[in-house]
Tab-separated table of C-alpha atoms and ligand atoms in Angstrom:
chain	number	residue	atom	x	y	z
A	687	UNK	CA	-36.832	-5.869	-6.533
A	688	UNK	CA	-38.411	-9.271	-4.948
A	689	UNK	CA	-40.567	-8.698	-2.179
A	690	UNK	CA	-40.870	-12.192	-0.630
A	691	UNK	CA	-43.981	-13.585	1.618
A	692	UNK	CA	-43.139	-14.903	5.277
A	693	UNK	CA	-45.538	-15.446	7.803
A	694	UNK	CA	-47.846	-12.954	7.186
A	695	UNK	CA	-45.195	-9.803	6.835
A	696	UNK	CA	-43.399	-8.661	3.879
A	697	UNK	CA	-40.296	-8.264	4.413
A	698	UNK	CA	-37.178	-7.701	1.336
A	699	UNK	CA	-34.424	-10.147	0.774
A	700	UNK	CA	-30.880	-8.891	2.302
A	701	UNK	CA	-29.769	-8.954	-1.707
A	702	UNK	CA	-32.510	-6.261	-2.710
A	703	UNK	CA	-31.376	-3.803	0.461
A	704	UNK	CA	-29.469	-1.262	-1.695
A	705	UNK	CA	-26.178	-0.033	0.439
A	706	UNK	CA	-26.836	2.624	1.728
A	707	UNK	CA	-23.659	4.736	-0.061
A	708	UNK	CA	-24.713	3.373	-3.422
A	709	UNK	CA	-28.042	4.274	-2.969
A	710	UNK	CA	-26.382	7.787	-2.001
A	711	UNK	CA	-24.240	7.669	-5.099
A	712	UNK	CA	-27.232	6.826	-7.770
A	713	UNK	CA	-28.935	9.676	-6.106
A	714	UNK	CA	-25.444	12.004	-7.028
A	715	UNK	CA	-25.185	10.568	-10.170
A	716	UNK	CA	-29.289	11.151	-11.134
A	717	UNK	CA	-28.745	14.933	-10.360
A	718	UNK	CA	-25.525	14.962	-12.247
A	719	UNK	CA	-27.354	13.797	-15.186
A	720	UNK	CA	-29.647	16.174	-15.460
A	721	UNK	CA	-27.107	18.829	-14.993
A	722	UNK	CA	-25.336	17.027	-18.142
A	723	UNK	CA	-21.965	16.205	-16.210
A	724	UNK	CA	-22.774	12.251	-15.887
A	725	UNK	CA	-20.482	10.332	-18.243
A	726	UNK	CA	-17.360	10.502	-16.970
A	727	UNK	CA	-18.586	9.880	-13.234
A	728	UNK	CA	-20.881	6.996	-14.796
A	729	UNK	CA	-18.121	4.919	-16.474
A	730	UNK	CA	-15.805	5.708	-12.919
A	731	UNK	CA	-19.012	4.097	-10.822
A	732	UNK	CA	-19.995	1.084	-13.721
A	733	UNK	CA	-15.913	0.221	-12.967
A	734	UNK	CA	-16.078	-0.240	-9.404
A	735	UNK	CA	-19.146	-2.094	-9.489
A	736	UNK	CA	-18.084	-4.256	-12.301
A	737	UNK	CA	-14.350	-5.038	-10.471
A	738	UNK	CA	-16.495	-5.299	-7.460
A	739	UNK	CA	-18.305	-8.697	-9.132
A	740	UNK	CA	-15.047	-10.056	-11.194
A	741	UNK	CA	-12.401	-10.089	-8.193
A	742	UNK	CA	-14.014	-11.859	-5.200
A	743	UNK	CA	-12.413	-11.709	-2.113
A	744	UNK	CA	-9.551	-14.252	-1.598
A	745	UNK	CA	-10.057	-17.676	0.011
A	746	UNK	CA	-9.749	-17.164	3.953
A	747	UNK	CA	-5.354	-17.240	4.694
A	748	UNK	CA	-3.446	-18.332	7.439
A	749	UNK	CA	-4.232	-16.306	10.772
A	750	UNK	CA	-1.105	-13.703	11.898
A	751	UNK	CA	-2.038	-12.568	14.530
A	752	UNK	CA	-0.632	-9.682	16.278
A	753	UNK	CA	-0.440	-7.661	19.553
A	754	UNK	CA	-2.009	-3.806	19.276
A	755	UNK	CA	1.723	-2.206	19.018
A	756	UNK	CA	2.560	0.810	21.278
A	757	UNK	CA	4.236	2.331	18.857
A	758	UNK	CA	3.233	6.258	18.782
A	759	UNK	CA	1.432	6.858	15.548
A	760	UNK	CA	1.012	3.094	15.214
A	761	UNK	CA	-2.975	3.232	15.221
A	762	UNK	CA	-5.844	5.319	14.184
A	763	UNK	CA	-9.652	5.928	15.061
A	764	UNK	CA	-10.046	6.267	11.488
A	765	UNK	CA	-12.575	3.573	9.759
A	766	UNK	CA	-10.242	0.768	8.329
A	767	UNK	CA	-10.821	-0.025	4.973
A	768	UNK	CA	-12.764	-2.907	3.398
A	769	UNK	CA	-10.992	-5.975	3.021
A	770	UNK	CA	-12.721	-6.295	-0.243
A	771	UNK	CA	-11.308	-2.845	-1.520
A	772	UNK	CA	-7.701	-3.397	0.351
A	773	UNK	CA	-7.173	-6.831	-1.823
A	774	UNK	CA	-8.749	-5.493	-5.186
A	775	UNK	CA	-8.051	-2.310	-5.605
A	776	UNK	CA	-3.958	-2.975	-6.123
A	777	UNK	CA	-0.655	-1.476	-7.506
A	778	UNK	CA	1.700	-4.372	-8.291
A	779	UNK	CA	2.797	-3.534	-11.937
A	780	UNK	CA	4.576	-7.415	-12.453
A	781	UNK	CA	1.305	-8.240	-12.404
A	782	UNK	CA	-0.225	-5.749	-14.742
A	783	UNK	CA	-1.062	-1.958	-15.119
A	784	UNK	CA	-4.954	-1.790	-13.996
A	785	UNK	CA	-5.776	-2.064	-10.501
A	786	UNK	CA	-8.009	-5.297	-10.606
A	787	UNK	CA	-4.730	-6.760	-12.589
A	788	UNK	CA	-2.759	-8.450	-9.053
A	789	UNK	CA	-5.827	-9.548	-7.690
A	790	UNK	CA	-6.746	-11.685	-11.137
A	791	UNK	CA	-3.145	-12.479	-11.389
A	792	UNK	CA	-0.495	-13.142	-8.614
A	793	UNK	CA	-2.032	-16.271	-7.295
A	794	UNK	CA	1.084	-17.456	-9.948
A	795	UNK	CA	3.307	-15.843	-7.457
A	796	UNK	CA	5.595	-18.662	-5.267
A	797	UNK	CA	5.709	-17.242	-2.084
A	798	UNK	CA	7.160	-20.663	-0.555
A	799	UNK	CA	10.388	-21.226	-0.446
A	800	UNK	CA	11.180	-17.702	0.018
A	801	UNK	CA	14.475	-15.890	1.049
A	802	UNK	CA	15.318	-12.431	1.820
A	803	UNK	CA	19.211	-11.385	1.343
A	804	UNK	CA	20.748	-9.043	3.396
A	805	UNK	CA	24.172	-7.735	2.037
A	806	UNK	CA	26.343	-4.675	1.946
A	807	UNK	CA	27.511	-2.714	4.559
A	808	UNK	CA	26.862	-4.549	7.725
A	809	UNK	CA	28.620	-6.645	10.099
A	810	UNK	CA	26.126	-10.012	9.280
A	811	UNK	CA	24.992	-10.571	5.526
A	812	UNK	CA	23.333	-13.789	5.332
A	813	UNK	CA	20.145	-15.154	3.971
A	814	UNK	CA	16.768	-15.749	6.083
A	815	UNK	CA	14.259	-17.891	5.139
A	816	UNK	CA	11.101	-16.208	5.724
A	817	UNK	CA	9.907	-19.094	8.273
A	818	UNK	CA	13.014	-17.155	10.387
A	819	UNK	CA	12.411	-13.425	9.498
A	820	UNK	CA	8.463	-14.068	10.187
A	821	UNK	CA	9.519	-15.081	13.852
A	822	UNK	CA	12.247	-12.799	14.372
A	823	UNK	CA	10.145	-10.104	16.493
A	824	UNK	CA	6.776	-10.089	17.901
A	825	UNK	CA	4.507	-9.496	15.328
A	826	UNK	CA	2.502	-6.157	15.646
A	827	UNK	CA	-0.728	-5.137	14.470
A	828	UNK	CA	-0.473	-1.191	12.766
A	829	UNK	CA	-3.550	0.503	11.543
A	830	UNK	CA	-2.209	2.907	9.073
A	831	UNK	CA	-3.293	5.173	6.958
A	832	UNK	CA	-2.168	4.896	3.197
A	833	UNK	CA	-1.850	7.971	0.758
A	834	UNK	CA	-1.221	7.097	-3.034
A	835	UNK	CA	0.556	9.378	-5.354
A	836	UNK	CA	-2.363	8.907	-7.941
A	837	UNK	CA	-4.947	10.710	-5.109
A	838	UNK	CA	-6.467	7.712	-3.545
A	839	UNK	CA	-6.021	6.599	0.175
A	840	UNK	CA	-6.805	3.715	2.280
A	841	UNK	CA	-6.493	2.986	6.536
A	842	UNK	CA	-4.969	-0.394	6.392
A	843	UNK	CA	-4.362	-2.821	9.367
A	844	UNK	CA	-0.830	-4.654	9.070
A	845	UNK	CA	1.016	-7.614	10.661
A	846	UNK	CA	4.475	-7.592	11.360
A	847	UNK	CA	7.387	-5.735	13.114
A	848	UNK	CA	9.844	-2.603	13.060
A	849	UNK	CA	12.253	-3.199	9.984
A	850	UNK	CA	14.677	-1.793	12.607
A	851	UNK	CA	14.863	-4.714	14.389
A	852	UNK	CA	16.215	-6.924	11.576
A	853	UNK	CA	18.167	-3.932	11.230
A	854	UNK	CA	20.130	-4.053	14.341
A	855	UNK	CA	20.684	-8.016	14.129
A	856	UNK	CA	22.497	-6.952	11.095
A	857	UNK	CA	24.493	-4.668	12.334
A	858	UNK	CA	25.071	-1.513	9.884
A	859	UNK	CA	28.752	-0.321	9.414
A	860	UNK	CA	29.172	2.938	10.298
A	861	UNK	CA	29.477	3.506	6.728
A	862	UNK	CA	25.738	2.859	5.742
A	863	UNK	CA	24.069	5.513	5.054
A	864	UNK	CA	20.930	4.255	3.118
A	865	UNK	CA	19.049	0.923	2.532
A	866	UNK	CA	18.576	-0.455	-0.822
A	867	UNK	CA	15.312	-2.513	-1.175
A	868	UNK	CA	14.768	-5.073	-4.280
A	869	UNK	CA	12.093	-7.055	-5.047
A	870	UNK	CA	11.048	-10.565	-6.778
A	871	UNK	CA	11.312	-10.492	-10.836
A	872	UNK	CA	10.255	-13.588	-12.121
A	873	UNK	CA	8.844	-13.550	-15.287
A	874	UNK	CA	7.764	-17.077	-15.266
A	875	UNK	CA	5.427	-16.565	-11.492
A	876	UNK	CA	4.821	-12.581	-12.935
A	877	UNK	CA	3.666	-12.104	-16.297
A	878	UNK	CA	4.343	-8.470	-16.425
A	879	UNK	CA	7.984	-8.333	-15.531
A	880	UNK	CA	9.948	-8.106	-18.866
A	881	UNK	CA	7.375	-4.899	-19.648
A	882	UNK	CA	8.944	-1.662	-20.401
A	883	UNK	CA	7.048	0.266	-17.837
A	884	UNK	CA	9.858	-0.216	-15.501
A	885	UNK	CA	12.814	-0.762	-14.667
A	886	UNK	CA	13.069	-4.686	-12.889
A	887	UNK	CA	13.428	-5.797	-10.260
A	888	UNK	CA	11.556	-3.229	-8.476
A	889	UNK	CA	13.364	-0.681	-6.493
A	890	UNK	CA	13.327	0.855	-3.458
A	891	UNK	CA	15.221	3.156	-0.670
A	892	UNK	CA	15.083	4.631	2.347
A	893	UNK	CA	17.579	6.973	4.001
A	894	UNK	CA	19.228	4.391	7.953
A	895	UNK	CA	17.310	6.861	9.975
A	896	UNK	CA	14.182	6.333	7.630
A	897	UNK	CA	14.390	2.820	7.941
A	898	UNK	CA	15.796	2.686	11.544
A	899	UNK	CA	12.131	4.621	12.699
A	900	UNK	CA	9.775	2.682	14.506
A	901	UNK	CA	6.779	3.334	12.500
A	902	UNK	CA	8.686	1.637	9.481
A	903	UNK	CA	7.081	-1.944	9.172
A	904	UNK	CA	8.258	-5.482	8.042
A	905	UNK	CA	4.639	-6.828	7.131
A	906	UNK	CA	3.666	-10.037	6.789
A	907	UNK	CA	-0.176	-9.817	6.829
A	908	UNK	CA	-2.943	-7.130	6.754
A	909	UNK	CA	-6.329	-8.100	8.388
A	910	UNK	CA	-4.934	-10.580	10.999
A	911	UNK	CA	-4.180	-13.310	8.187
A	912	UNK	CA	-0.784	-13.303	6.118
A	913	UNK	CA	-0.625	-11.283	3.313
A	914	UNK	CA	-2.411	-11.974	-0.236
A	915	UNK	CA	-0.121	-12.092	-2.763
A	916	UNK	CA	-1.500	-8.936	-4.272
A	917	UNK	CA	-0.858	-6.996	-1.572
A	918	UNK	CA	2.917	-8.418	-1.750
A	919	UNK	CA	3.329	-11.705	-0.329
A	920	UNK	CA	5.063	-13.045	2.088
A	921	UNK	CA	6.949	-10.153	3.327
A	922	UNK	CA	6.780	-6.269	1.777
A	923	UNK	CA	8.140	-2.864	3.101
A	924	UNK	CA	5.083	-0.363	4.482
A	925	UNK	CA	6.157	3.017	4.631
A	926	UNK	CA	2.928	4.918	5.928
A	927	UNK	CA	4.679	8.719	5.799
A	928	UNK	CA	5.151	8.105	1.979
A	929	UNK	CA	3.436	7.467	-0.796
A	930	UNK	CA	2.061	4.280	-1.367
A	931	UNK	CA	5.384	3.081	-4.350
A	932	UNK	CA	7.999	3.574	-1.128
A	933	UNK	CA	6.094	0.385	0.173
A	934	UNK	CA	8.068	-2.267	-2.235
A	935	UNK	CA	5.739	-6.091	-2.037
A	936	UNK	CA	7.450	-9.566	-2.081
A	937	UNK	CA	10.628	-8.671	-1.454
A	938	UNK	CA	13.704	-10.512	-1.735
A	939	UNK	CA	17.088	-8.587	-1.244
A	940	UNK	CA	18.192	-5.730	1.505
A	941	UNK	CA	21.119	-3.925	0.762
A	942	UNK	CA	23.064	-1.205	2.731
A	943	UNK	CA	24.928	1.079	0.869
A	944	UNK	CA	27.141	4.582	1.054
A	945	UNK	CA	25.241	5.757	-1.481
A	946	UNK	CA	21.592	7.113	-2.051
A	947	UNK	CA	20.158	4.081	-4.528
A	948	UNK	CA	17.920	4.427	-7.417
A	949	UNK	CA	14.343	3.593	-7.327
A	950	UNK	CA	11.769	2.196	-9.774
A	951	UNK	CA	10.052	5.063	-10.121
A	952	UNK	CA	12.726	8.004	-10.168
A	953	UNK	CA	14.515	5.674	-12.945
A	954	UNK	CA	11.037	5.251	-14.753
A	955	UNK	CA	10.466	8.833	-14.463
A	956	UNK	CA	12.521	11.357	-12.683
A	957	UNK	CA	11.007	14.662	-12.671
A	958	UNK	CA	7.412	12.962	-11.188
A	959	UNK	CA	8.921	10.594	-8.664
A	960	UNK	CA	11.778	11.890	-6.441
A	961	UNK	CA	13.695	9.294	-3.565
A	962	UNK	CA	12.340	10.980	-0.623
A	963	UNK	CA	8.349	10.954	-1.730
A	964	UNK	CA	7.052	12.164	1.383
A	965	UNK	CA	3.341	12.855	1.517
A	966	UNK	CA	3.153	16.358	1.397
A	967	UNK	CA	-0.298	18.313	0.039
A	968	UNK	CA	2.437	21.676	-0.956
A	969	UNK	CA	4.466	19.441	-3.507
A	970	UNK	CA	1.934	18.491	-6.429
A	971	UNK	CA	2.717	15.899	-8.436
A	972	UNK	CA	3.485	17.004	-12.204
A	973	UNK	CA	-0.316	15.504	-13.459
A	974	UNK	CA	-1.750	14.889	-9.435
A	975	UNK	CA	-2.612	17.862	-6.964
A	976	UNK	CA	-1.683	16.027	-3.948
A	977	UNK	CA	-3.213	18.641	-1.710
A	978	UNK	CA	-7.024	16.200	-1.168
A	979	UNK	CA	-7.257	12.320	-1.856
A	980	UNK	CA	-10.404	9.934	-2.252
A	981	UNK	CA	-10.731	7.652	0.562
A	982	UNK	CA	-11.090	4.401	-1.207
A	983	UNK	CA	-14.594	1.967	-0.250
A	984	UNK	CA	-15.849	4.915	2.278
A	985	UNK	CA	-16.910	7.413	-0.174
A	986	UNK	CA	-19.700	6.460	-2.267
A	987	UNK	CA	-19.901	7.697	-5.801
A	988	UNK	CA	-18.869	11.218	-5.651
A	989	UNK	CA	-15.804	11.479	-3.023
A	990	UNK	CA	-16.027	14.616	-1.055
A	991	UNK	CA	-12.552	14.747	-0.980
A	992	UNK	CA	-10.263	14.858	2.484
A	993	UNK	CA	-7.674	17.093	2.440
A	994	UNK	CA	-4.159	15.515	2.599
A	995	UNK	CA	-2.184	15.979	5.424
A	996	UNK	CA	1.592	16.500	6.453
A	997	UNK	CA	3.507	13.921	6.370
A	998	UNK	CA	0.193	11.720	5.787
A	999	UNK	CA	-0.555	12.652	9.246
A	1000	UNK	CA	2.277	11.146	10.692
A	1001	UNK	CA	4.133	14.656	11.245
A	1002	UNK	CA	4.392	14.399	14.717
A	1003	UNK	CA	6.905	10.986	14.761
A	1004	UNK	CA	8.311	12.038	11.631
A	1005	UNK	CA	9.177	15.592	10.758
A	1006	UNK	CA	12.388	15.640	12.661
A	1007	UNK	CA	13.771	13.732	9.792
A	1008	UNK	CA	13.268	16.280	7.368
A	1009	UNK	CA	14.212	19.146	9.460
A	1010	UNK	CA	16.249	22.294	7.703
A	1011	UNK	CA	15.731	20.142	4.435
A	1012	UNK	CA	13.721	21.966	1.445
A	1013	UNK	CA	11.223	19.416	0.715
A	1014	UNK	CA	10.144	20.930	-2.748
A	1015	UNK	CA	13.302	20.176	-3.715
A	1016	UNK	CA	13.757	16.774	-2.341
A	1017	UNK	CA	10.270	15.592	-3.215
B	406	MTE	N1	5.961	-3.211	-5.134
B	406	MTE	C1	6.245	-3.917	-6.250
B	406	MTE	N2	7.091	-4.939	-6.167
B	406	MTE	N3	5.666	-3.621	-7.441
B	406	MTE	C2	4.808	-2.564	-7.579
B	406	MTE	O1	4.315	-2.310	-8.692
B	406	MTE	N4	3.644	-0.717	-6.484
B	406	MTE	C3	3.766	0.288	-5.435
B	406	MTE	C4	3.899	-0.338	-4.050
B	406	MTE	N5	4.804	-1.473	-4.067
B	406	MTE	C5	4.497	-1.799	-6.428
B	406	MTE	C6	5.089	-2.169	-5.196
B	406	MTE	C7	2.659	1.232	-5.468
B	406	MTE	S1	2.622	2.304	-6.799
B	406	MTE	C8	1.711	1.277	-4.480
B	406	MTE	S2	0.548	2.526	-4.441
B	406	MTE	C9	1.667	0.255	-3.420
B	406	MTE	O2	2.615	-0.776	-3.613
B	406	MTE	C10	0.290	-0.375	-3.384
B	406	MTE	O3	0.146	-1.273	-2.322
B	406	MTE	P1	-1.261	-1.996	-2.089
B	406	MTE	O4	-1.688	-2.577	-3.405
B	406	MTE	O5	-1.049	-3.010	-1.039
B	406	MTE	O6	-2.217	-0.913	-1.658
């Protein structure tokens, strides 16, 4: 540490302040070592800092801003997330398997021209540019909370609007009972696809009255500025009652069917991954208790761990879905 000289007092440089939570953490991890229990929680805290000095944070993006939404359930007191941790610490497997992959990699992505097909079972298929889907609606600022399958969570302010509202535009048949979501697959802007580790494009689906609830969001941006491509650029699905792989990025095709459509995940791996995926801390994954999760950027070396709840919390707006259905069988 550099103690530097100025006017008489001595005062430290901002850079030789150590953060208070890793200063916390090497504290943890100093009495871990000498109980012997340090390597495993060593190489877990050498990771984030090193990810923490390759992926920087994103050039500033275009401002969308939104209005606070009055959807219920739409915000939280909770402490949002960093920006830094939100836009590095990534799931987007066409872009690799580790999470620093998308930040390192999808600035290949071509988020311009971009169009989003809506076909099926509805009155009025048809293509929107996203210039036309971004001003369909108000845009809406929603601070949710996101739960992971893997154990990790994050509170997460997004930009954008109800997907029901492009949904009634549409206009279902009365026939539609689910919505099909797919995803860009371009192996020439995403190194990844091609891979075997699933199944491309990527996959979603939601049950109409899933995607018909207000808390469902269209989203555009996160932070008041569009979306980085890591995060799933220029438009993704956020599904904030489900684990994190309901929330499909960069997607390109809607589709309302009869029947219940196959996703990424329950095609990769059926028996971990079911269609409905609710957050729920009674169903443990196969290799994941999903009863606590690690609240990504807040918790210092050693997570004490929150316990998971309901619905991710969002039981209130959404357990009347689920009513009379046995949800360890439709996980
Ligand atoms: N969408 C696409 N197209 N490809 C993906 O690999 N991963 C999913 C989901 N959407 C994924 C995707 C998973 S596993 C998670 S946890 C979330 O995106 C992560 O979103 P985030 O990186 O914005 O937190």
């Amino acid at each position: 540490m550099t103690i530097r000289r100025n006017q008489g007092f001595i005062h430290p440089h901002a850079s030789d302040i150590t953060p208070q939570a890793i200063y916390q953490s090497r504290r943890e991890l100093i009495r871990l070592m000498a109980g012997g229990a340090a390597g495993a929680a060593l190489a877990a805290w050498a990771g984030r800092e090193a990810l923490a000095q390759q992926v920087a944070r994103p050039g500033k993006l275009a401002p969308l801003p939104g209005a606070k939404s009055a959807v219920a359930g739409a915000t939280t007191m909770e402490k949002v997330t960093a920006y830094q941790d939100a836009s590095t610490y990534n799931n987007f497997y066409e872009f690799g398997t580790d999470k620093s992959d998308p930040a390192r990699n999808a600035h290949t992505l071509k988020t311009s021209p971009w169009t989003v097909e809506i076909s099926g079972l509805v009155k009025k298929p048809g293509k929107y540019a996203i210039e036309d889907l971004l001003k369909l609606s108000a845009q809406e600022e929603r601070i949710y909370r996101m739960r992971c399958v893997e154990g990790w969570s994050m509170v997460i302010p997004w930009v954008g609007y109800s997907l029901a509202e492009l949904i009634r535009r549409v206009e279902p048949q009365p026939g539609a009972k689910y919505v099909e979501f797919l995803t860009q697959a371009d192996p020439k802007t995403m190194p990844f696809v091609g891979s075997r580790v699933l199944d491309w494009p990527y996959a979603e689906g939601l049950r109409m009255d899933e995607a018909m609830h207000p808390l469902t969001l269209l989203a555009f941006g996160m932070y008041g500025e569009v979306l980085p491509n890591q995060n799933g650029a220029p438009v993704r699905l956020v599904v904030p009652w489900k684990y994190g792989f309901k929330s499909a990025k960069s997607l390109v095709a809607i589709r309302f069917t009869d029947k219940q459509p196959g996703t990424a995940w329950n095609k990769a791996a059926a028996n971990e991954y079911g269609f409905y995926s609710n957050v729920n801390p009674d169903v443990d994954h196969p290799r994941w208790s999903q009863a606590t999760e690690r609240r990504i950027g807040e918790d210092g070396l050693f997570a004490r761990k929150r316990k998971t709840l309901m619905f991710n919390g969002y039981e209130a707006q959404v357990g009347q879905l689920y009513a009379g259905m046995d949800l360890k069988k439709n996980y």
